[in-house]
Coordinates of C-alpha atoms in Angstrom, one line a residue:
Chain A
M1 CA -5.2 -44.8 15.7
V2 CA -2.0 -42.9 15.2
N3 CA -1.2 -40.9 18.3
S4 CA -2.6 -37.5 17.3
K5 CA 0.0 -35.4 19.2
N6 CA 2.9 -37.4 17.7
A7 CA 1.6 -37.1 14.1
F8 CA 1.3 -33.3 14.4
W9 CA 4.8 -32.9 16.0
Q10 CA 6.4 -35.3 13.6
A11 CA 4.9 -33.5 10.7
L12 CA 6.2 -30.2 12.0
I13 CA 9.7 -31.5 12.5
V14 CA 9.7 -33.1 9.0
T15 CA 8.4 -29.9 7.5
I16 CA 11.0 -27.7 9.2
F17 CA 13.6 -30.1 8.0
V18 CA 12.4 -30.2 4.4
F19 CA 11.9 -26.4 4.4
A20 CA 15.4 -25.8 5.7
A21 CA 16.8 -28.2 3.1
G22 CA 15.1 -26.3 0.4
L23 CA 16.4 -23.0 1.8
I24 CA 19.9 -24.4 2.0
L25 CA 19.7 -25.7 -1.6
G26 CA 18.4 -22.3 -2.7
F27 CA 21.2 -20.6 -0.7
Y28 CA 23.9 -22.7 -2.6
I29 CA 22.3 -21.9 -5.9
E30 CA 22.3 -18.2 -5.0
L31 CA 25.9 -18.6 -3.7
S32 CA 27.1 -19.0 -7.3
N33 CA 25.6 -15.7 -8.1
V34 CA 27.1 -14.1 -5.0
N35 CA 30.6 -15.5 -6.1
K36 CA 30.1 -14.0 -9.6
S37 CA 29.1 -10.6 -8.1
D38 CA 32.0 -10.7 -5.7
F39 CA 34.3 -11.2 -8.7
L40 CA 32.6 -8.3 -10.5
I41 CA 33.0 -6.0 -7.5
R42 CA 36.7 -6.7 -7.4
S43 CA 37.0 -6.4 -11.1
S44 CA 35.1 -3.1 -11.0
E45 CA 37.5 -1.8 -8.4
V46 CA 40.4 -2.5 -10.7
D47 CA 38.6 -0.8 -13.5
F48 CA 37.8 2.2 -11.3
L49 CA 41.5 2.7 -10.4
D50 CA 42.5 2.2 -13.9
Q51 CA 40.1 4.8 -15.0
Q52 CA 41.3 7.2 -12.4
I53 CA 44.8 6.8 -13.5
K54 CA 43.9 7.3 -17.1
T55 CA 41.9 10.4 -16.4
S56 CA 44.4 12.1 -14.2
Q57 CA 47.8 10.9 -15.6
L58 CA 48.0 9.3 -19.0
S59 CA 45.8 11.4 -21.3
G60 CA 48.0 14.5 -20.9
R61 CA 51.5 13.0 -20.5
L62 CA 51.2 10.3 -23.2
N63 CA 50.7 11.5 -26.8
L64 CA 47.7 9.5 -27.5
S65 CA 45.8 10.5 -30.6
C66 CA 42.3 11.8 -30.2
E67 CA 41.0 8.8 -32.1
S68 CA 42.7 6.4 -29.7
A69 CA 41.6 8.2 -26.7
K70 CA 38.1 8.4 -27.9
Q71 CA 38.1 4.7 -28.8
N72 CA 39.5 3.8 -25.4
L73 CA 36.7 5.8 -23.8
F74 CA 33.9 4.2 -25.8
D75 CA 35.4 0.7 -25.4
F76 CA 35.5 1.1 -21.7
A77 CA 32.0 2.4 -21.5
D78 CA 30.8 -0.6 -23.5
E79 CA 32.8 -2.9 -21.3
I80 CA 31.2 -1.7 -18.1
Y81 CA 27.8 -1.7 -19.7
A82 CA 28.2 -5.3 -20.7
E83 CA 29.5 -6.2 -17.2
A84 CA 26.6 -4.4 -15.5
L85 CA 24.1 -6.1 -17.8
E86 CA 25.6 -9.5 -17.1
F87 CA 25.4 -8.9 -13.4
E88 CA 21.8 -7.7 -13.6
E89 CA 20.7 -10.7 -15.6
N90 CA 22.4 -13.1 -13.2
S91 CA 21.1 -11.5 -10.0
A92 CA 17.8 -10.0 -11.2
Q93 CA 15.6 -12.2 -9.1
S94 CA 18.1 -12.9 -6.3
K95 CA 16.8 -12.2 -2.8
L96 CA 20.1 -12.7 -1.1
T97 CA 22.4 -10.2 -2.9
E98 CA 20.4 -7.0 -2.9
E99 CA 22.9 -5.1 -0.8
Q100 CA 25.8 -6.3 -3.0
R101 CA 23.8 -5.3 -6.1
K102 CA 23.5 -1.8 -4.8
I103 CA 27.2 -1.5 -4.0
L104 CA 28.2 -2.8 -7.4
H105 CA 25.7 -0.5 -9.0
K106 CA 27.2 2.5 -7.2
R107 CA 30.6 1.4 -8.4
Y108 CA 29.5 1.3 -12.0
D109 CA 27.8 4.7 -11.5
L110 CA 31.0 6.2 -10.2
L111 CA 32.9 4.7 -13.1
R112 CA 30.5 6.3 -15.5
V113 CA 30.7 9.7 -13.8
N114 CA 34.5 9.4 -14.2
L115 CA 34.1 8.4 -17.8
W116 CA 31.9 11.4 -18.4
L117 CA 34.6 13.7 -16.8
E118 CA 37.2 12.1 -19.1
S119 CA 34.9 12.7 -22.1
L120 CA 34.7 16.4 -21.2
E121 CA 38.5 16.6 -21.1
L122 CA 38.8 14.7 -24.3
R123 CA 36.3 17.0 -26.0
D124 CA 38.2 20.0 -24.7
R125 CA 41.4 18.6 -26.1
C126 CA 40.1 17.1 -29.3
G127 CA 37.0 19.0 -30.2
E128 CA 33.4 17.7 -30.3
D129 CA 33.7 14.5 -32.3
F130 CA 31.0 12.7 -30.3
H131 CA 28.0 13.4 -28.1
T132 CA 27.4 12.5 -24.5
V133 CA 24.1 11.4 -23.2
L134 CA 23.8 11.1 -19.4
Y135 CA 20.7 9.1 -18.5
F136 CA 19.6 9.6 -14.9
F137 CA 17.2 6.9 -13.6
D138 CA 15.8 5.7 -10.3
Y139 CA 17.4 2.4 -9.2
S140 CA 14.8 -0.2 -8.1
S141 CA 12.0 2.3 -8.3
K142 CA 8.7 1.2 -6.7
D143 CA 6.7 3.9 -8.4
V144 CA 4.7 2.3 -11.2
E145 CA 4.7 5.4 -13.5
V146 CA 8.4 6.1 -13.1
K147 CA 9.2 2.4 -13.7
S148 CA 7.2 2.3 -16.9
K149 CA 8.7 5.6 -18.1
Q150 CA 12.2 4.3 -17.5
T151 CA 11.4 1.1 -19.3
V152 CA 10.5 3.1 -22.4
F153 CA 13.3 5.5 -22.0
S154 CA 15.8 2.6 -21.8
L155 CA 14.5 1.1 -25.0
I156 CA 14.7 4.4 -26.8
L157 CA 18.3 4.9 -25.6
M158 CA 19.2 1.3 -26.5
D159 CA 18.0 1.9 -30.0
L160 CA 19.8 5.3 -30.1
K161 CA 23.1 3.7 -29.1
G162 CA 22.6 0.8 -31.5
K163 CA 22.1 3.2 -34.4
N164 CA 24.9 5.6 -33.4
S165 CA 27.4 3.5 -31.5
E166 CA 30.5 5.5 -32.6
K167 CA 28.9 8.9 -32.1
I168 CA 27.1 8.6 -28.8
L169 CA 28.6 8.0 -25.4
L170 CA 25.7 6.8 -23.4
L171 CA 26.1 6.8 -19.6
P172 CA 23.2 5.5 -17.5
I173 CA 23.6 6.6 -13.9
A174 CA 21.3 5.8 -11.0
A175 CA 20.1 9.1 -9.5
N176 CA 18.8 7.8 -6.2
L177 CA 21.8 6.0 -4.7
D178 CA 22.9 9.0 -2.7
L179 CA 26.3 9.4 -4.4
G180 CA 27.9 12.8 -3.7
S181 CA 29.2 13.2 -7.2
V182 CA 25.9 12.3 -8.8
N183 CA 24.1 14.7 -6.5
M184 CA 26.4 17.5 -7.5
I185 CA 25.7 16.9 -11.2
K186 CA 21.9 16.8 -10.5
E187 CA 22.1 20.0 -8.6
S188 CA 24.2 21.7 -11.3
Y189 CA 21.7 20.8 -14.0
N190 CA 18.7 21.1 -11.8
I191 CA 17.6 17.5 -12.3
I192 CA 14.6 17.1 -10.0
Q193 CA 12.9 14.0 -11.5
S194 CA 13.8 10.6 -13.0
P195 CA 14.1 9.6 -15.7
S196 CA 16.0 12.6 -17.2
L197 CA 18.6 13.0 -19.9
I198 CA 21.5 15.5 -20.1
I199 CA 22.6 15.9 -23.7
D200 CA 26.1 17.3 -24.4
E201 CA 26.1 19.1 -21.0
S202 CA 23.6 21.6 -22.3
L203 CA 20.2 20.1 -22.8
V204 CA 18.0 18.5 -20.2
L205 CA 15.1 16.3 -21.3
D206 CA 12.6 14.7 -18.9
E207 CA 9.7 13.8 -21.1
I208 CA 9.2 10.9 -23.4
T209 CA 10.1 11.6 -26.9
T210 CA 10.5 9.5 -30.1
L211 CA 13.8 8.2 -31.2
E212 CA 13.8 10.5 -34.3
D213 CA 13.1 13.6 -32.2
L214 CA 15.8 12.6 -29.8
E215 CA 18.3 12.2 -32.7
E216 CA 17.3 15.6 -33.9
Q217 CA 18.0 17.1 -30.5
I218 CA 21.4 15.5 -30.4
F219 CA 22.7 15.9 -33.9
N220 CA 20.9 19.1 -35.1
P221 CA 20.2 21.1 -32.0
E222 CA 20.5 24.5 -33.7
E223 CA 17.9 23.6 -36.3
V224 CA 15.4 22.6 -33.6
K225 CA 13.9 25.9 -32.3
K226 CA 12.1 24.4 -29.4
I227 CA 12.0 21.0 -27.8
I228 CA 9.4 18.8 -29.4
I229 CA 7.7 17.1 -26.6
L230 CA 4.9 14.7 -27.1
K231 CA 3.2 14.8 -23.8
P232 CA 1.5 11.5 -22.8
Chain B
M1 CA 13.5 -10.1 1.6
N2 CA 10.3 -8.0 1.4
F3 CA 6.9 -8.5 3.0
V4 CA 5.5 -10.3 -0.1
D5 CA 8.3 -12.8 -0.1
F6 CA 7.8 -13.5 3.6
I7 CA 4.1 -14.2 3.0
F8 CA 5.0 -16.5 0.2
F9 CA 7.4 -18.5 2.4
F10 CA 4.7 -18.7 5.1
Y11 CA 2.2 -20.1 2.7
T12 CA 4.6 -22.6 1.4
F13 CA 5.5 -23.7 4.9
I14 CA 1.8 -24.2 5.8
G15 CA 1.1 -26.1 2.5
L16 CA 4.1 -28.3 3.0
Y17 CA 3.1 -29.0 6.7
M18 CA -0.4 -30.2 5.7
L19 CA 1.0 -32.4 3.0
V20 CA 3.6 -33.9 5.3
L21 CA 0.9 -34.5 8.0
M22 CA -1.2 -36.4 5.4
I23 CA 1.7 -38.5 4.4
I24 CA 2.7 -39.3 8.0
V25 CA -0.9 -40.3 8.8
Y26 CA -1.4 -42.3 5.6
F27 CA 1.5 -44.7 5.7
P28 CA 0.7 -46.6 8.8
H29 CA -2.9 -46.9 7.7
R30 CA -2.6 -47.4 4.0
K31 CA -3.9 -51.0 4.1
E32 CA -6.9 -50.2 6.3
M33 CA -8.3 -47.1 4.7
F34 CA -11.5 -48.9 3.7
F35 CA -11.8 -50.8 6.9
Y36 CA -15.0 -50.6 8.9
H37 CA -16.3 -52.2 12.1
E38 CA -18.7 -55.0 11.3
G39 CA -21.8 -53.9 13.2
K40 CA -24.9 -55.8 13.9
P41 CA -28.1 -54.2 12.6
E42 CA -29.9 -52.2 15.2
P43 CA -33.0 -50.1 14.7
V44 CA -32.3 -46.8 12.9
S45 CA -34.6 -43.8 12.2
I46 CA -33.7 -42.0 9.0
V47 CA -34.7 -38.4 9.1
M48 CA -34.9 -36.5 5.8
P49 CA -35.8 -32.8 5.8
C50 CA -37.6 -31.8 2.6
Y51 CA -38.3 -28.5 0.9
N52 CA -39.5 -28.4 -2.7
E53 CA -37.9 -31.8 -3.4
G54 CA -40.7 -33.1 -5.7
E55 CA -38.1 -34.0 -8.3
N56 CA -35.9 -36.1 -6.0
I57 CA -37.9 -37.2 -3.0
G58 CA -39.4 -40.3 -4.6
K59 CA -36.1 -41.6 -5.8
A60 CA -34.5 -40.8 -2.4
I61 CA -37.1 -42.7 -0.5
D62 CA -36.9 -45.7 -3.0
N63 CA -33.1 -45.7 -2.4
L64 CA -33.6 -45.8 1.4
L65 CA -36.2 -48.5 1.1
N66 CA -33.7 -50.6 -0.9
L67 CA -30.9 -50.3 1.7
N68 CA -29.4 -53.6 2.6
Y69 CA -30.9 -53.4 6.2
P70 CA -33.7 -55.3 8.0
K71 CA -36.9 -53.5 7.1
D72 CA -38.4 -53.8 10.6
M73 CA -35.3 -52.0 12.0
L74 CA -35.7 -49.0 9.7
E75 CA -38.1 -46.1 9.9
I76 CA -37.9 -43.3 7.4
I77 CA -39.2 -39.9 8.6
I78 CA -39.7 -37.2 6.0
V79 CA -40.2 -33.8 7.6
D80 CA -41.6 -31.4 5.1
D81 CA -40.8 -27.7 5.6
C82 CA -43.9 -26.3 3.9
S83 CA -42.9 -27.2 0.3
K84 CA -44.7 -25.3 -2.4
D85 CA -44.5 -28.1 -4.9
N86 CA -45.9 -31.7 -4.8
S87 CA -43.3 -33.1 -2.3
V88 CA -46.0 -33.8 0.3
E89 CA -48.2 -35.6 -2.1
I90 CA -45.4 -37.8 -3.3
V91 CA -44.3 -38.7 0.3
K92 CA -47.9 -39.4 1.3
T93 CA -48.1 -42.1 -1.4
Y94 CA -45.1 -43.8 0.2
A95 CA -46.4 -43.3 3.7
E96 CA -49.6 -45.0 2.7
K97 CA -47.8 -47.8 1.0
Y98 CA -45.0 -48.5 3.5
E99 CA -45.5 -48.8 7.2
N100 CA -42.0 -47.6 8.0
V101 CA -42.4 -44.3 6.1
R102 CA -43.8 -41.4 8.0
L103 CA -44.5 -37.8 7.0
I104 CA -44.4 -34.9 9.3
V105 CA -45.4 -31.5 8.0
N106 CA -43.8 -28.5 9.6
K107 CA -46.4 -25.8 10.4
K108 CA -44.2 -22.9 9.3
N109 CA -41.2 -22.8 6.9
S110 CA -38.1 -22.6 8.9
G111 CA -35.8 -21.4 6.1
G112 CA -33.2 -24.1 6.7
A113 CA -32.5 -27.8 7.2
A114 CA -31.8 -27.8 11.0
E115 CA -35.4 -27.2 12.3
P116 CA -37.1 -29.9 10.3
T117 CA -34.2 -32.3 11.1
N118 CA -34.7 -31.6 14.8
I119 CA -38.5 -32.2 14.5
G120 CA -37.7 -35.6 12.9
I121 CA -35.2 -36.5 15.6
K122 CA -37.6 -35.7 18.4
A123 CA -40.3 -37.9 16.7
A124 CA -37.9 -40.7 16.0
K125 CA -38.6 -44.1 17.7
F126 CA -35.1 -45.5 17.7
D127 CA -31.8 -44.9 19.4
Y128 CA -29.8 -44.4 16.2
I129 CA -30.6 -41.5 13.9
A130 CA -29.4 -41.2 10.3
V131 CA -29.9 -37.7 8.7
A132 CA -30.1 -37.7 5.0
D133 CA -30.6 -35.2 2.2
A134 CA -33.4 -35.6 -0.3
D135 CA -30.9 -35.5 -3.2
S136 CA -28.5 -38.0 -1.7
Y137 CA -28.3 -41.8 -2.4
P138 CA -26.4 -43.9 0.0
E139 CA -25.2 -47.2 -1.3
K140 CA -27.1 -50.3 -0.2
D141 CA -24.7 -51.3 2.5
A142 CA -23.7 -47.8 3.6
L143 CA -25.7 -48.0 6.9
L144 CA -24.2 -51.4 7.8
K145 CA -20.7 -50.1 7.2
M146 CA -21.3 -47.1 9.5
I147 CA -23.2 -48.5 12.5
G148 CA -20.3 -50.6 13.7
F149 CA -18.3 -47.4 14.6
L150 CA -21.0 -46.3 17.0
Q151 CA -21.4 -49.7 18.5
K152 CA -17.7 -50.2 19.0
D153 CA -17.0 -47.0 20.9
K154 CA -19.3 -45.1 23.2
E155 CA -17.3 -41.9 22.7
I156 CA -18.3 -41.8 19.1
G157 CA -21.3 -39.4 18.6
G158 CA -21.5 -39.5 14.8
V159 CA -20.3 -41.3 11.7
T160 CA -20.0 -40.1 8.2
G161 CA -19.4 -41.9 5.0
A162 CA -17.6 -41.0 1.7
V163 CA -19.8 -38.4 0.1
L164 CA -19.2 -38.5 -3.7
A165 CA -20.7 -36.7 -6.6
K166 CA -23.6 -38.6 -8.1
E167 CA -23.4 -37.4 -11.7
A168 CA -20.8 -35.4 -13.5
H169 CA -22.5 -34.2 -16.7
S170 CA -21.6 -30.5 -16.7
F171 CA -18.1 -29.1 -16.5
A172 CA -18.8 -27.7 -13.0
Q173 CA -20.0 -31.2 -11.9
K174 CA -16.8 -32.8 -13.2
L175 CA -14.7 -30.5 -11.2
Q176 CA -16.8 -31.2 -8.1
Y177 CA -16.4 -34.9 -8.8
L178 CA -12.7 -34.5 -8.4
E179 CA -13.0 -32.3 -5.4
Y180 CA -15.3 -34.6 -3.5
V181 CA -13.0 -37.6 -4.0
V182 CA -10.0 -35.6 -2.7
I183 CA -12.0 -34.3 0.2
C184 CA -13.0 -37.9 1.2
F185 CA -9.4 -39.1 1.1
A186 CA -8.3 -36.1 3.3
R187 CA -11.2 -36.6 5.7
K188 CA -10.3 -40.2 6.2
L189 CA -6.8 -39.3 7.0
L190 CA -8.1 -36.7 9.6
D191 CA -10.1 -39.5 11.0
Y192 CA -6.9 -41.2 12.1
V193 CA -6.0 -38.2 14.2
D194 CA -9.5 -37.8 15.7
A195 CA -10.0 -34.7 13.6
V196 CA -13.2 -35.4 11.6
Y197 CA -14.8 -32.0 11.9
V198 CA -18.0 -32.5 9.9
T199 CA -20.7 -35.2 9.3
P200 CA -21.9 -34.0 5.9
G201 CA -25.6 -33.5 5.4
P202 CA -26.1 -36.0 2.5
F203 CA -26.0 -39.0 5.0
A204 CA -24.7 -39.3 8.5
L205 CA -25.4 -41.5 11.5
Y206 CA -25.7 -40.4 15.1
R207 CA -26.5 -41.6 18.6
K208 CA -29.9 -40.1 19.4
K209 CA -28.8 -39.8 23.1
V210 CA -25.8 -37.7 22.2
L211 CA -27.9 -35.4 19.9
L212 CA -30.4 -34.8 22.7
E213 CA -27.7 -34.3 25.2
I214 CA -25.9 -31.6 23.2
G215 CA -29.0 -29.9 22.0
L216 CA -29.8 -31.0 18.5
F217 CA -28.9 -29.0 15.3
D218 CA -28.3 -25.3 15.5
K219 CA -31.1 -23.6 13.6
K220 CA -29.2 -20.4 13.1
N221 CA -26.2 -22.0 11.4
L222 CA -26.0 -22.4 7.7
T223 CA -23.8 -25.5 8.0
Q224 CA -25.4 -27.3 10.9
D225 CA -23.6 -30.5 9.9
I226 CA -20.2 -28.8 10.8
E227 CA -21.6 -27.1 13.9
I228 CA -23.0 -30.3 15.4
V229 CA -19.7 -32.1 15.2
W230 CA -17.8 -29.2 16.8
R231 CA -20.5 -29.2 19.6
M232 CA -20.0 -32.9 20.0
M233 CA -16.2 -32.4 20.2
S234 CA -16.7 -29.7 22.8
H235 CA -18.7 -32.2 24.9
G236 CA -16.0 -34.8 24.6
Y237 CA -17.4 -36.9 21.8
K238 CA -15.8 -37.7 18.5
A239 CA -16.9 -38.3 14.9
R240 CA -15.7 -41.0 12.7
M241 CA -15.6 -41.7 9.0
S242 CA -16.3 -45.0 7.2
L243 CA -14.6 -44.5 3.8
D244 CA -16.2 -47.7 2.4
A245 CA -19.7 -46.4 3.0
K246 CA -20.4 -44.5 -0.2
I247 CA -23.0 -41.8 -0.4
Y248 CA -23.8 -40.2 -3.8
T249 CA -25.1 -36.7 -3.8
V250 CA -26.4 -34.4 -6.5
T251 CA -24.0 -31.5 -7.1
P252 CA -24.8 -28.1 -8.5
K253 CA -24.9 -28.2 -12.3
T254 CA -23.9 -24.6 -13.0
F255 CA -21.2 -22.4 -11.5
K256 CA -23.8 -19.9 -10.4
R257 CA -25.5 -22.6 -8.2
W258 CA -22.1 -23.8 -7.1
W259 CA -21.1 -20.3 -6.0
K260 CA -24.3 -20.0 -4.0
Q261 CA -23.7 -23.3 -2.3
R262 CA -20.0 -22.5 -1.5
V263 CA -20.8 -19.1 -0.1
R264 CA -23.4 -20.7 2.2
W265 CA -20.8 -23.3 3.3
N266 CA -18.3 -20.5 4.0
I267 CA -20.8 -18.4 5.9
G268 CA -21.7 -21.5 8.0
G269 CA -18.0 -22.3 8.5
T270 CA -17.3 -18.7 9.7
Q271 CA -20.4 -18.7 11.9
T272 CA -19.1 -21.9 13.5
I273 CA -15.6 -20.5 14.0
L274 CA -17.0 -17.4 15.7
K275 CA -19.3 -19.5 17.9
Y276 CA -16.4 -21.7 19.1
K277 CA -13.7 -19.1 19.2
K278 CA -13.4 -19.5 23.0
W279 CA -12.4 -23.1 22.4
A280 CA -9.3 -22.1 20.4
L281 CA -6.1 -23.7 21.8
R282 CA -7.9 -25.7 24.4
K283 CA -6.4 -29.1 25.0
N284 CA -8.5 -31.2 22.7
M285 CA -8.6 -31.7 18.9
L286 CA -11.2 -29.1 18.5
G287 CA -9.0 -26.4 20.2
M288 CA -5.6 -27.6 19.0
F289 CA -6.3 -28.5 15.4
V290 CA -9.8 -28.1 14.1
I291 CA -10.4 -24.4 15.0
P292 CA -6.8 -23.3 14.2
F293 CA -7.0 -25.2 10.9
F294 CA -10.3 -23.6 9.9
S295 CA -9.2 -20.2 11.0
M296 CA -5.9 -20.4 9.2
S297 CA -7.7 -21.4 6.0
L298 CA -9.9 -18.4 6.3
F299 CA -7.0 -16.1 7.1
I300 CA -4.8 -17.5 4.3
G301 CA -7.6 -17.2 1.8
V302 CA -8.4 -13.6 2.6
I303 CA -4.7 -12.5 2.8
G304 CA -4.0 -14.4 -0.4
I305 CA -6.7 -12.6 -2.3
I306 CA -5.7 -9.2 -1.0
L307 CA -2.1 -9.9 -2.0
F308 CA -3.0 -11.2 -5.4
T309 CA -5.2 -8.2 -6.0
Y310 CA -2.4 -5.9 -5.1
L311 CA 0.2 -7.6 -7.3
I312 CA -2.1 -8.0 -10.3
T313 CA -3.2 -4.3 -10.0
R314 CA 0.4 -3.2 -9.9
S315 CA 1.2 -5.3 -12.8
L316 CA -1.7 -4.0 -14.8
L317 CA -0.8 -0.4 -14.0
L318 CA 2.8 -1.0 -15.1
T319 CA 1.5 -2.5 -18.3
Y320 CA -0.9 0.4 -18.9
F321 CA 1.8 3.0 -18.3
S322 CA 4.4 1.2 -20.3
T323 CA 2.0 0.8 -23.2
H324 CA 1.0 4.4 -23.0
Y325 CA 4.5 5.7 -23.1
S326 CA 5.6 3.3 -25.7
I327 CA 2.8 4.5 -28.0
V328 CA 3.9 8.1 -27.4
A329 CA 7.5 7.2 -28.2
N330 CA 6.6 4.9 -31.0
E331 CA 8.8 2.2 -29.4
A332 CA 7.9 -1.5 -29.0
V333 CA 8.0 -2.4 -25.3
T334 CA 8.1 -6.1 -25.6
R335 CA 11.2 -7.5 -27.2
L336 CA 12.5 -11.0 -27.4
I337 CA 15.8 -10.0 -25.9
S338 CA 14.1 -8.8 -22.7
L339 CA 12.3 -12.1 -22.2
S340 CA 14.3 -14.1 -19.8
F341 CA 13.6 -16.4 -16.9
N342 CA 15.9 -16.6 -14.0
P343 CA 14.4 -19.0 -11.6
T344 CA 14.8 -18.1 -7.9
I345 CA 14.4 -19.9 -4.7
L346 CA 10.7 -18.7 -4.6
N347 CA 10.0 -20.2 -8.0
F348 CA 11.6 -23.4 -6.8
F349 CA 9.5 -23.5 -3.7
G350 CA 6.3 -22.6 -5.5
I351 CA 6.8 -25.1 -8.3
S352 CA 7.8 -27.9 -5.9
L353 CA 4.7 -27.3 -3.8
F354 CA 2.4 -27.2 -6.8
L355 CA 3.8 -30.5 -8.1
L356 CA 3.5 -32.1 -4.7
G357 CA -0.2 -30.9 -4.7
C358 CA -0.8 -32.5 -8.1
F359 CA 0.8 -35.7 -6.9
Y360 CA -1.4 -35.7 -3.8
T361 CA -4.5 -35.2 -5.8
L362 CA -3.7 -38.0 -8.2
F363 CA -2.7 -40.3 -5.3
A364 CA -6.1 -39.6 -3.7
L365 CA -7.9 -40.4 -6.9
M366 CA -6.0 -43.7 -7.2
T367 CA -6.5 -44.7 -3.6
M368 CA -10.2 -44.0 -3.8
K369 CA -10.3 -46.1 -7.0
E370 CA -12.2 -43.2 -8.6
L371 CA -10.4 -43.1 -11.8
N372 CA -13.5 -42.8 -13.9
L373 CA -12.0 -41.6 -17.2
K374 CA -15.3 -40.0 -18.2
N375 CA -14.9 -37.5 -15.4
I376 CA -11.2 -37.2 -15.3
N377 CA -9.3 -35.9 -18.3
L378 CA -6.1 -33.9 -18.3
F379 CA -7.9 -30.6 -18.9
N380 CA -10.3 -31.1 -16.0
L381 CA -7.5 -32.1 -13.7
I382 CA -5.3 -29.1 -14.6
F383 CA -8.3 -26.7 -14.4
F384 CA -9.1 -28.2 -10.9
L385 CA -5.5 -27.9 -9.7
T386 CA -5.1 -24.3 -10.8
L387 CA -8.1 -22.1 -11.5
Y388 CA -10.8 -24.0 -9.6
L389 CA -9.0 -23.9 -6.3
M390 CA -8.0 -20.2 -6.9
I391 CA -11.7 -19.2 -6.9
Y392 CA -12.0 -20.2 -3.3
P393 CA -10.6 -17.0 -1.8
L394 CA -13.2 -15.0 -3.8
V395 CA -16.0 -17.2 -2.3
M396 CA -14.5 -16.5 1.1
I397 CA -14.6 -12.7 0.5
S398 CA -18.2 -12.9 -0.7
S399 CA -19.3 -14.9 2.3
L400 CA -17.5 -12.7 4.8
Y401 CA -19.2 -9.7 3.2
K402 CA -22.6 -11.3 3.3
L403 CA -22.0 -12.4 6.9
A404 CA -21.0 -8.8 7.8
I405 CA -24.0 -7.2 6.4
K406 CA -26.2 -10.1 7.7
K407 CA -27.6 -10.8 4.2
Y408 CA -27.7 -14.6 4.0
S409 CA -30.1 -17.5 3.9
W410 CA -30.1 -21.2 3.2

């Protein structure tokens, strides 16, 4: 007979070893995602500074045409959207980079807030050539109903942007990451639940609506006497 | 890492540990798995409890009479537990024809196998007692391949053989066929670390002296074949397994009957854990391995089903709400672009363990030389490895509930 005690201890040691090897392998796989996210964090810092400079210095002093300024705004919004999407896809299931994801998300949210402020300045300078849609959502929500509502909202907004890419500046911002600037906007517009939309700084929507109705709200607000809300 | 992830890692660790233990035990003994001590025939009393076994009892007695064993060293005692069918009449014909076949009729139905077995043991003439089920068919040389273990070592109180499924006609029986083979393989490996925790009812051999010393079978326990071994272990005795001694038993044909049997097994197992809980962590195999192993299985099963229920409920709610809102918004929720798979460390662990489990099962089937292709096809194997084993936590919940409300019977 095999010595019983030895077999059990041997099995425990081997299991710990194999388990640890698996964890280390997993760690190295995750490390590649961590390196990517590190790069994105640094890249977003550069973008943030760049945006700050543009907002505060360049738009006034340099004689940029409204069209160029608007294009610059939209391109930058698309760029950070693509970056954020890439990061989400790479680290969606990662268990080791949750804190980094949050930090990077906050950075992107701040970039979008800054973009929104720039859009306000641009519209003041150049007139209302485009529409802004601020989309407030809960980051990593555990609430099943909120999560499903956000899923549908996201799809509607994705279609909206797809159909009207040159006319709509879509800025998704996480509402629950405790950013001071975001909280100020929420307070100002009395945003109390997620998901919510602020359309052209004047209209707040927090109920699910069809894409067509949303387009009506955005492009023909005067013709719509009341908000058409299809309550679930 | 959240709580669910932690539970997942814990499960993976336990599963991996059991697999590694089996491998460590297997390798030094791989050439002697079917070894048995050559014993010399000594007188054996075979006790068979019987309740409404009119369909099987005749064939069972014929099988025992045809055992490759000296007829003058064999007595067969059928203890009828007040059958309502023609079991008694059938046995009487054998008793009249064969000197070594005896019938004892219990005065009152006991509701289980333990009491009639005990009656038979007390009436037995010989020092070795074999206990057999009326729907089990040991191979001709099974007894010869088992007795040597008792003769070789006085510390051995009982010996079991390889209990295999007799027929595999229905789908449920084919799954049980696979299951029994894998169980036999695992039990033999546990034999090498003195951790055989059951001498299954279909056919087992004991020392009469030990049975009398420890107090015979527990009438209140629904799995008296498990309880007797734990009692033996608590008295310092061991059980052994003779893998080459094959015993074929009839398995439930339908899932309904299968469910009833497994709930009974789980109730009996839980009764046994509760009875011997004070022995947990004592310095013997019962305390250090058998009880923790059983208790862990119970715990893991129950926690697993609770977790699974929580996750599936959450997923269903999410699907419900998403569908609801998508209908309102006239937006398709499922799109190809959103279907992506980013494997994580958890996926890696889970898939690895599943593949190792599959490999273990196939290896057991190959080692046992039970690759009967009528019973094993890819569909049966995949079903066994996935859905069949996943039903067990539900059986556990049902048995715990019945035990709690004290609504159970044989």
